[in-house]
mmCIF file of the C-alpha atoms, coordinates in Angstrom:
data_MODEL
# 
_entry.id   MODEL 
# 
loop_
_atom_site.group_PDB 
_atom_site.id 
_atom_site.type_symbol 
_atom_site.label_atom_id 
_atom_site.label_alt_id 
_atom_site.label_comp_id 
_atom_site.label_asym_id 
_atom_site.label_entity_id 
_atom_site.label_seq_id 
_atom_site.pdbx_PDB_ins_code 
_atom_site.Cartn_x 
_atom_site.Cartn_y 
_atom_site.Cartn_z 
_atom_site.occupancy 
_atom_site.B_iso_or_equiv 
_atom_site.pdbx_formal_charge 
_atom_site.auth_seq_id 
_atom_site.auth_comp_id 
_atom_site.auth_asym_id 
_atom_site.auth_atom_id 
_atom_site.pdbx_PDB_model_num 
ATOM 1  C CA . UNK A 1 1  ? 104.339 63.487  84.154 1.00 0.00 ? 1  UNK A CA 1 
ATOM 2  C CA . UNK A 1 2  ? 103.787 67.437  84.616 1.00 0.00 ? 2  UNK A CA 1 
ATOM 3  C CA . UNK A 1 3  ? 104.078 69.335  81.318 1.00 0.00 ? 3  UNK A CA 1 
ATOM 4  C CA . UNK A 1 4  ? 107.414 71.154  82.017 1.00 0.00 ? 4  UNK A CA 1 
ATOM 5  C CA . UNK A 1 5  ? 109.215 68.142  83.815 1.00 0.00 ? 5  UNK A CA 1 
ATOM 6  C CA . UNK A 1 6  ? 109.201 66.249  80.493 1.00 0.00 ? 6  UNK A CA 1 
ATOM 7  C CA . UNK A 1 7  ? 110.909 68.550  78.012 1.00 0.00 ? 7  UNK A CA 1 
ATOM 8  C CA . UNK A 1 8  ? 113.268 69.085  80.835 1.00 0.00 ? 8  UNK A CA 1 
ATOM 9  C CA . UNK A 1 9  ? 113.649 65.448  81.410 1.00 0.00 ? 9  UNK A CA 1 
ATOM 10 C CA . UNK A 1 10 ? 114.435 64.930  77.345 1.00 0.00 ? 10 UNK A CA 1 
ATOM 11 C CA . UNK A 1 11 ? 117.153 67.818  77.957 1.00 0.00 ? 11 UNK A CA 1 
ATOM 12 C CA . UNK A 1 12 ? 115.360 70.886  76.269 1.00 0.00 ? 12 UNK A CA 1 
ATOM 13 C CA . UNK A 1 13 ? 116.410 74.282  77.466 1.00 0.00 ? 13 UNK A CA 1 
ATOM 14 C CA . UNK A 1 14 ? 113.445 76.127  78.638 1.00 0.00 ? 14 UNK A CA 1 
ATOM 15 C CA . UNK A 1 15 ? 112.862 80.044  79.272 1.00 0.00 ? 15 UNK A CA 1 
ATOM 16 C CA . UNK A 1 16 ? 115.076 82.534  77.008 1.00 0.00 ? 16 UNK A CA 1 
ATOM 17 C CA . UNK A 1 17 ? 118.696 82.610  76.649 1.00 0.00 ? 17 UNK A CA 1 
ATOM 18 C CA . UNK A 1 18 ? 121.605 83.832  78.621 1.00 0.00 ? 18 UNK A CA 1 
ATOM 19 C CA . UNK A 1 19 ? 122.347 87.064  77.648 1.00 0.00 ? 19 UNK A CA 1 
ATOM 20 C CA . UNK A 1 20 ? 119.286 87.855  75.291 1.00 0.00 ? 20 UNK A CA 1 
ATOM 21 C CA . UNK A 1 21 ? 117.552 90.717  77.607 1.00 0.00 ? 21 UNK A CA 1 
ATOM 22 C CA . UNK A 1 22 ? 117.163 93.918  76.598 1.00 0.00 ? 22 UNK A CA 1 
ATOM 23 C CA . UNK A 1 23 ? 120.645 96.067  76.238 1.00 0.00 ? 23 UNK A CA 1 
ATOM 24 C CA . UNK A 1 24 ? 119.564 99.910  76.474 1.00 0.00 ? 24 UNK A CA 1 
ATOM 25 C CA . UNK A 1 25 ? 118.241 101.588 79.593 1.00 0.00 ? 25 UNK A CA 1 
ATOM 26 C CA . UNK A 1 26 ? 115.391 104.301 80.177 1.00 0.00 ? 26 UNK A CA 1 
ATOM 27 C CA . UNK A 1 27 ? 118.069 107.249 80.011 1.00 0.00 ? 27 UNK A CA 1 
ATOM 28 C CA . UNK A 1 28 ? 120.135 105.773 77.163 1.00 0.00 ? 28 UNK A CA 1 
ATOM 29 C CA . UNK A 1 29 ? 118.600 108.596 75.048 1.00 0.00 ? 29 UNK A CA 1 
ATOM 30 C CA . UNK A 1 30 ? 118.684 111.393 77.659 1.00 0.00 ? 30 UNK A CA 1 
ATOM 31 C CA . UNK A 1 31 ? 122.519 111.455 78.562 1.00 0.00 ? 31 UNK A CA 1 
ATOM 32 C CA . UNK A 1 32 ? 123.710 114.497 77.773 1.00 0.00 ? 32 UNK A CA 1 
ATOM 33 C CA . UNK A 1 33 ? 120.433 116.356 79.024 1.00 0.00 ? 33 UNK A CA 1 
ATOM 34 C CA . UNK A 1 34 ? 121.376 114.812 81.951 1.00 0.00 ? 34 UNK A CA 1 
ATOM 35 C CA . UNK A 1 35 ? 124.905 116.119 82.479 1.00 0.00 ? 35 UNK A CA 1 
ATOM 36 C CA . UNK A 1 36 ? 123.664 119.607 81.101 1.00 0.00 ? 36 UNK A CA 1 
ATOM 37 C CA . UNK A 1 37 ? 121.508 119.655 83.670 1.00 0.00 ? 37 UNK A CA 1 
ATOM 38 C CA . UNK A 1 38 ? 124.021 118.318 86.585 1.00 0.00 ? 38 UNK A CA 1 
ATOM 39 C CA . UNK A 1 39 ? 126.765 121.150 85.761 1.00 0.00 ? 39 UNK A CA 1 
ATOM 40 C CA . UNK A 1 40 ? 124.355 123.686 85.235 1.00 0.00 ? 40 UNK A CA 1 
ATOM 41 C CA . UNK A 1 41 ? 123.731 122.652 89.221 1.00 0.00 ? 41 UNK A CA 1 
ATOM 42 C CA . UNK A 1 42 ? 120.315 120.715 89.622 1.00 0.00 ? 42 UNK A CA 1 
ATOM 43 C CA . UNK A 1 43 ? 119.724 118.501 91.813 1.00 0.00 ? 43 UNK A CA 1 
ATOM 44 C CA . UNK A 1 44 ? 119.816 115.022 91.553 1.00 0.00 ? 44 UNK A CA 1 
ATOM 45 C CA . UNK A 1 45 ? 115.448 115.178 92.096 1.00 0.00 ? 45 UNK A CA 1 
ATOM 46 C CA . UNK A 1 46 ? 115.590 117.662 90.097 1.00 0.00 ? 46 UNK A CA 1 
ATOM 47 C CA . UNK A 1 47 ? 117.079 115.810 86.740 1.00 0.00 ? 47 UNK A CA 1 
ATOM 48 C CA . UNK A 1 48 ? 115.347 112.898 88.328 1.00 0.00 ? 48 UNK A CA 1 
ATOM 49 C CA . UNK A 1 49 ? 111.851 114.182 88.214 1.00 0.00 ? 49 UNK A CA 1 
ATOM 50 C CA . UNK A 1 50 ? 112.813 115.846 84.625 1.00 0.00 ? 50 UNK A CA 1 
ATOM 51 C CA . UNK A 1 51 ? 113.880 112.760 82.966 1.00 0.00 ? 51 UNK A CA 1 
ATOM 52 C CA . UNK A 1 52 ? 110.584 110.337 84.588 1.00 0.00 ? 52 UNK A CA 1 
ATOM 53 C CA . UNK A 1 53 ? 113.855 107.895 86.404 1.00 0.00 ? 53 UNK A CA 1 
ATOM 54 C CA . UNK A 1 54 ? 114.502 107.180 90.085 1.00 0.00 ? 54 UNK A CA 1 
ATOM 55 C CA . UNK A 1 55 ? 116.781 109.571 91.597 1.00 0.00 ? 55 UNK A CA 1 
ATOM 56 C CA . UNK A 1 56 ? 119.295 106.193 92.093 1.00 0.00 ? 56 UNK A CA 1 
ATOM 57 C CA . UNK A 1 57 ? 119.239 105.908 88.653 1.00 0.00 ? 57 UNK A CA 1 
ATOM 58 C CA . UNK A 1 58 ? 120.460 109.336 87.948 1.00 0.00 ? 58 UNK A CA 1 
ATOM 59 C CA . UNK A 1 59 ? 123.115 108.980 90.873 1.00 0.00 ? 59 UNK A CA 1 
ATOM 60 C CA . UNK A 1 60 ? 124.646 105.836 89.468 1.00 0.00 ? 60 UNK A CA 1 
ATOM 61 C CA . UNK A 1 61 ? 124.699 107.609 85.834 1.00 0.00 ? 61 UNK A CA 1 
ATOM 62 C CA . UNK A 1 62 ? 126.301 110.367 87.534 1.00 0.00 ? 62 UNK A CA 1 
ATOM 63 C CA . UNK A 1 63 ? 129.146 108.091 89.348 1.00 0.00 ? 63 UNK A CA 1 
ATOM 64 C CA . UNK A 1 64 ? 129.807 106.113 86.462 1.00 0.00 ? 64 UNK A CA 1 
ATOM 65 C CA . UNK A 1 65 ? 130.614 108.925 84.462 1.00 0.00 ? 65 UNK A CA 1 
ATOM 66 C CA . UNK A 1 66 ? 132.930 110.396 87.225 1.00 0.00 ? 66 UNK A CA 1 
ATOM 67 C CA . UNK A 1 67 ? 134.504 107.354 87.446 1.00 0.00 ? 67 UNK A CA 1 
ATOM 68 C CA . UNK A 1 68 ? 135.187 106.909 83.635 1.00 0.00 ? 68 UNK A CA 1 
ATOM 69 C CA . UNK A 1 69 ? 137.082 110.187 83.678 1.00 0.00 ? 69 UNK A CA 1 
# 
């Protein structure tokens, strides 16, 4: 019997848990920098390029906080 089928086979859970991956995100620290820097009018490459994140990144920040308000 293969090495993995046999654990699985005695009913051991393999691989991590649900719910155990990382919680904070690359901008997590750079949030307000970020929304300076969108009402001061840069563009979304701009802030983008400025923080080191993809520009969808920075959009979906940006519509999430529109949304919360």
């Amino acid at each position: 019997m293969p090495l993995v089928r046999r654990p699985v086979a005695e009913g051991v859970k393999l691989g991590r848990p649900i719910g155990s991956k990382n919680r904070s995100r690359k901008w997590d620290g750079q949030k307000s920098q970020i929304r300076l820097m969108f009402e001061q009018g840069h563009s979304i490459s701009a802030i983008a390029r400025h923080a080191r994140i993809s520009r969808q990144t920075v959009a979906n920040y940006l519509a999430s906080i529109q949304d919360s308000r």
